[in-house]
Amino acid sequence: AGVDSTGDYLQSKGRYLARRYMAGGAGYEFTPLFYGEALLLLNAVDGSYLASLYSVYSLSDEAELSVSISMPVGDEPDGALIRTEYGSYPALASFEFRAYF
């Protein structure tokens, strides 16, 4: 559903703007209570990418703390012209406390 050129990004009707992506990720259980993941998502059309880290720490049988950070890298838009997909994304950080009952 994506396009093959950055000049056609405004005509893209899909969830992702480009047609070609590459991704790599890994997860690791540091302890039985602490788990982490890393992901790198590359837009192969414009060279921008999104790097993210995610971790979960179990506080008890029914509660956990989750932390997530996403850092986009790419050229920012020039007015209405989108030069790179991930350059138009904001950096994000989230902290969640989850309780199950």
PDB file of C-alpha atoms in Angstrom:
ATOM      1  CA  ALA A   1       0.000   0.000   0.000  1.00  0.00           C
ATOM      2  CA  GLY A   2       3.038   2.293   0.335  1.00  0.00           C
ATOM      3  CA  VAL A   3       4.952   4.240  -2.312  1.00  0.00           C
ATOM      4  CA  ASP A   4       8.435   3.909  -3.839  1.00  0.00           C
ATOM      5  CA  SER A   5       9.447   7.590  -3.661  1.00  0.00           C
ATOM      6  CA  THR A   6       9.431  10.250  -0.952  1.00  0.00           C
ATOM      7  CA  GLY A   7       7.779  12.643  -3.408  1.00  0.00           C
ATOM      8  CA  ASP A   8       4.691  10.422  -3.415  1.00  0.00           C
ATOM      9  CA  TYR A   9       4.251  10.252   0.392  1.00  0.00           C
ATOM     10  CA  LEU A  10       1.180  12.501   0.322  1.00  0.00           C
ATOM     11  CA  GLN A  11      -0.586  10.035  -2.013  1.00  0.00           C
ATOM     12  CA  SER A  12       0.091   7.026   0.235  1.00  0.00           C
ATOM     13  CA  LYS A  13      -3.134   5.525   1.564  1.00  0.00           C
ATOM     14  CA  GLY A  14      -1.691   2.794   3.773  1.00  0.00           C
ATOM     15  CA  ARG A  15      -0.701   2.758   7.403  1.00  0.00           C
ATOM     16  CA  TYR A  16       2.961   3.002   6.425  1.00  0.00           C
ATOM     17  CA  LEU A  17       4.137   5.554   3.860  1.00  0.00           C
ATOM     18  CA  ALA A  18       6.825   3.523   2.077  1.00  0.00           C
ATOM     19  CA  ARG A  19       6.793   0.148   0.422  1.00  0.00           C
ATOM     20  CA  ARG A  20      10.041  -1.306   1.770  1.00  0.00           C
ATOM     21  CA  TYR A  21      11.048  -1.658   5.421  1.00  0.00           C
ATOM     22  CA  MET A  22      13.622  -3.623   7.379  1.00  0.00           C
ATOM     23  CA  ALA A  23      13.431  -4.413  11.083  1.00  0.00           C
ATOM     24  CA  GLY A  24      15.527  -6.071  13.706  1.00  0.00           C
ATOM     25  CA  GLY A  25      14.881  -6.661  17.329  1.00  0.00           C
ATOM     26  CA  ALA A  26      15.944  -8.583  20.382  1.00  0.00           C
ATOM     27  CA  GLY A  27      14.579  -9.317  23.810  1.00  0.00           C
ATOM     28  CA  TYR A  28      16.311 -10.506  26.943  1.00  0.00           C
ATOM     29  CA  GLU A  29      15.206 -11.646  30.380  1.00  0.00           C
ATOM     30  CA  PHE A  30      17.744 -10.004  32.705  1.00  0.00           C
ATOM     31  CA  THR A  31      16.169 -11.593  35.778  1.00  0.00           C
ATOM     32  CA  PRO A  32      12.913 -13.523  36.277  1.00  0.00           C
ATOM     33  CA  LEU A  33      11.339 -10.170  37.236  1.00  0.00           C
ATOM     34  CA  PHE A  34      12.933  -7.850  34.637  1.00  0.00           C
ATOM     35  CA  TYR A  35      12.554  -8.167  30.848  1.00  0.00           C
ATOM     36  CA  GLY A  36      13.750  -5.826  28.076  1.00  0.00           C
ATOM     37  CA  GLU A  37      13.403  -5.467  24.297  1.00  0.00           C
ATOM     38  CA  ALA A  38      15.056  -3.345  21.608  1.00  0.00           C
ATOM     39  CA  LEU A  39      13.713  -2.720  18.100  1.00  0.00           C
ATOM     40  CA  LEU A  40      15.069  -0.904  15.059  1.00  0.00           C
ATOM     41  CA  LEU A  41      12.646  -0.198  12.187  1.00  0.00           C
ATOM     42  CA  LEU A  42      14.208   1.197   8.977  1.00  0.00           C
ATOM     43  CA  ASN A  43      12.339   2.824   6.115  1.00  0.00           C
ATOM     44  CA  ALA A  44      14.380   1.573   3.124  1.00  0.00           C
ATOM     45  CA  VAL A  45      12.884   4.190   0.780  1.00  0.00           C
ATOM     46  CA  ASP A  46      14.103   7.333   2.591  1.00  0.00           C
ATOM     47  CA  GLY A  47      16.669   5.978   5.091  1.00  0.00           C
ATOM     48  CA  SER A  48      14.911   7.172   8.232  1.00  0.00           C
ATOM     49  CA  TYR A  49      14.532   4.833  11.182  1.00  0.00           C
ATOM     50  CA  LEU A  50      12.812   4.393  14.519  1.00  0.00           C
ATOM     51  CA  ALA A  51      14.716   2.957  17.490  1.00  0.00           C
ATOM     52  CA  SER A  52      12.781   1.846  20.548  1.00  0.00           C
ATOM     53  CA  LEU A  53      13.449   0.288  23.931  1.00  0.00           C
ATOM     54  CA  TYR A  54      10.839  -1.414  26.095  1.00  0.00           C
ATOM     55  CA  SER A  55      11.103  -3.000  29.521  1.00  0.00           C
ATOM     56  CA  VAL A  56       8.803  -4.582  32.100  1.00  0.00           C
ATOM     57  CA  TYR A  57       9.564  -5.083  35.764  1.00  0.00           C
ATOM     58  CA  SER A  58       7.286  -7.330  37.806  1.00  0.00           C
ATOM     59  CA  LEU A  59       6.477  -5.706  41.143  1.00  0.00           C
ATOM     60  CA  SER A  60       4.284  -8.530  42.460  1.00  0.00           C
ATOM     61  CA  ASP A  61       1.991 -11.297  41.219  1.00  0.00           C
ATOM     62  CA  GLU A  62      -0.594  -8.710  40.152  1.00  0.00           C
ATOM     63  CA  ALA A  63       1.435  -5.572  39.343  1.00  0.00           C
ATOM     64  CA  GLU A  64       4.182  -4.495  36.964  1.00  0.00           C
ATOM     65  CA  LEU A  65       5.947  -1.366  35.781  1.00  0.00           C
ATOM     66  CA  SER A  66       6.529  -0.794  32.070  1.00  0.00           C
ATOM     67  CA  VAL A  67       8.868   1.777  30.490  1.00  0.00           C
ATOM     68  CA  SER A  68       9.050   2.527  26.767  1.00  0.00           C
ATOM     69  CA  ILE A  69      11.217   4.972  24.772  1.00  0.00           C
ATOM     70  CA  SER A  70      11.016   5.598  20.998  1.00  0.00           C
ATOM     71  CA  MET A  71      13.521   7.777  19.180  1.00  0.00           C
ATOM     72  CA  PRO A  72      12.912   8.636  15.505  1.00  0.00           C
ATOM     73  CA  VAL A  73      15.801   9.640  13.243  1.00  0.00           C
ATOM     74  CA  GLY A  74      15.335  11.381   9.897  1.00  0.00           C
ATOM     75  CA  ASP A  75      14.927  14.741   8.176  1.00  0.00           C
ATOM     76  CA  GLU A  76      12.068  16.799   9.609  1.00  0.00           C
ATOM     77  CA  PRO A  77       9.247  17.951   7.303  1.00  0.00           C
ATOM     78  CA  ASP A  78       9.662  21.175   5.352  1.00  0.00           C
ATOM     79  CA  GLY A  79       6.207  22.727   5.715  1.00  0.00           C
ATOM     80  CA  ALA A  80       3.752  20.267   4.158  1.00  0.00           C
ATOM     81  CA  LEU A  81       6.570  18.373   2.389  1.00  0.00           C
ATOM     82  CA  ILE A  82       7.380  15.113   4.192  1.00  0.00           C
ATOM     83  CA  ARG A  83      11.063  14.452   3.530  1.00  0.00           C
ATOM     84  CA  THR A  84      11.381  11.294   5.666  1.00  0.00           C
ATOM     85  CA  GLU A  85       8.724   9.208   7.371  1.00  0.00           C
ATOM     86  CA  TYR A  86      10.295   8.873  10.804  1.00  0.00           C
ATOM     87  CA  GLY A  87      11.653  12.421  10.740  1.00  0.00           C
ATOM     88  CA  SER A  88       8.036  13.559  11.070  1.00  0.00           C
ATOM     89  CA  TYR A  89       7.474  11.458  14.239  1.00  0.00           C
ATOM     90  CA  PRO A  90       7.986  12.855  17.748  1.00  0.00           C
ATOM     91  CA  ALA A  91      10.259  11.236  20.327  1.00  0.00           C
ATOM     92  CA  LEU A  92       8.154   9.371  22.884  1.00  0.00           C
ATOM     93  CA  ALA A  93       8.573   8.067  26.409  1.00  0.00           C
ATOM     94  CA  SER A  94       5.950   6.314  28.496  1.00  0.00           C
ATOM     95  CA  PHE A  95       5.731   4.898  31.995  1.00  0.00           C
ATOM     96  CA  GLU A  96       2.913   2.535  32.915  1.00  0.00           C
ATOM     97  CA  PHE A  97       1.893   0.953  36.173  1.00  0.00           C
ATOM     98  CA  ARG A  98      -0.302  -2.069  35.571  1.00  0.00           C
ATOM     99  CA  ALA A  99      -2.388  -3.780  38.222  1.00  0.00           C
ATOM    100  CA  TYR A 100      -4.328  -6.958  37.543  1.00  0.00           C
ATOM    101  CA  PHE A 101      -7.290  -8.156  39.599  1.00  0.00           C
TER     102      PHE A 101
END
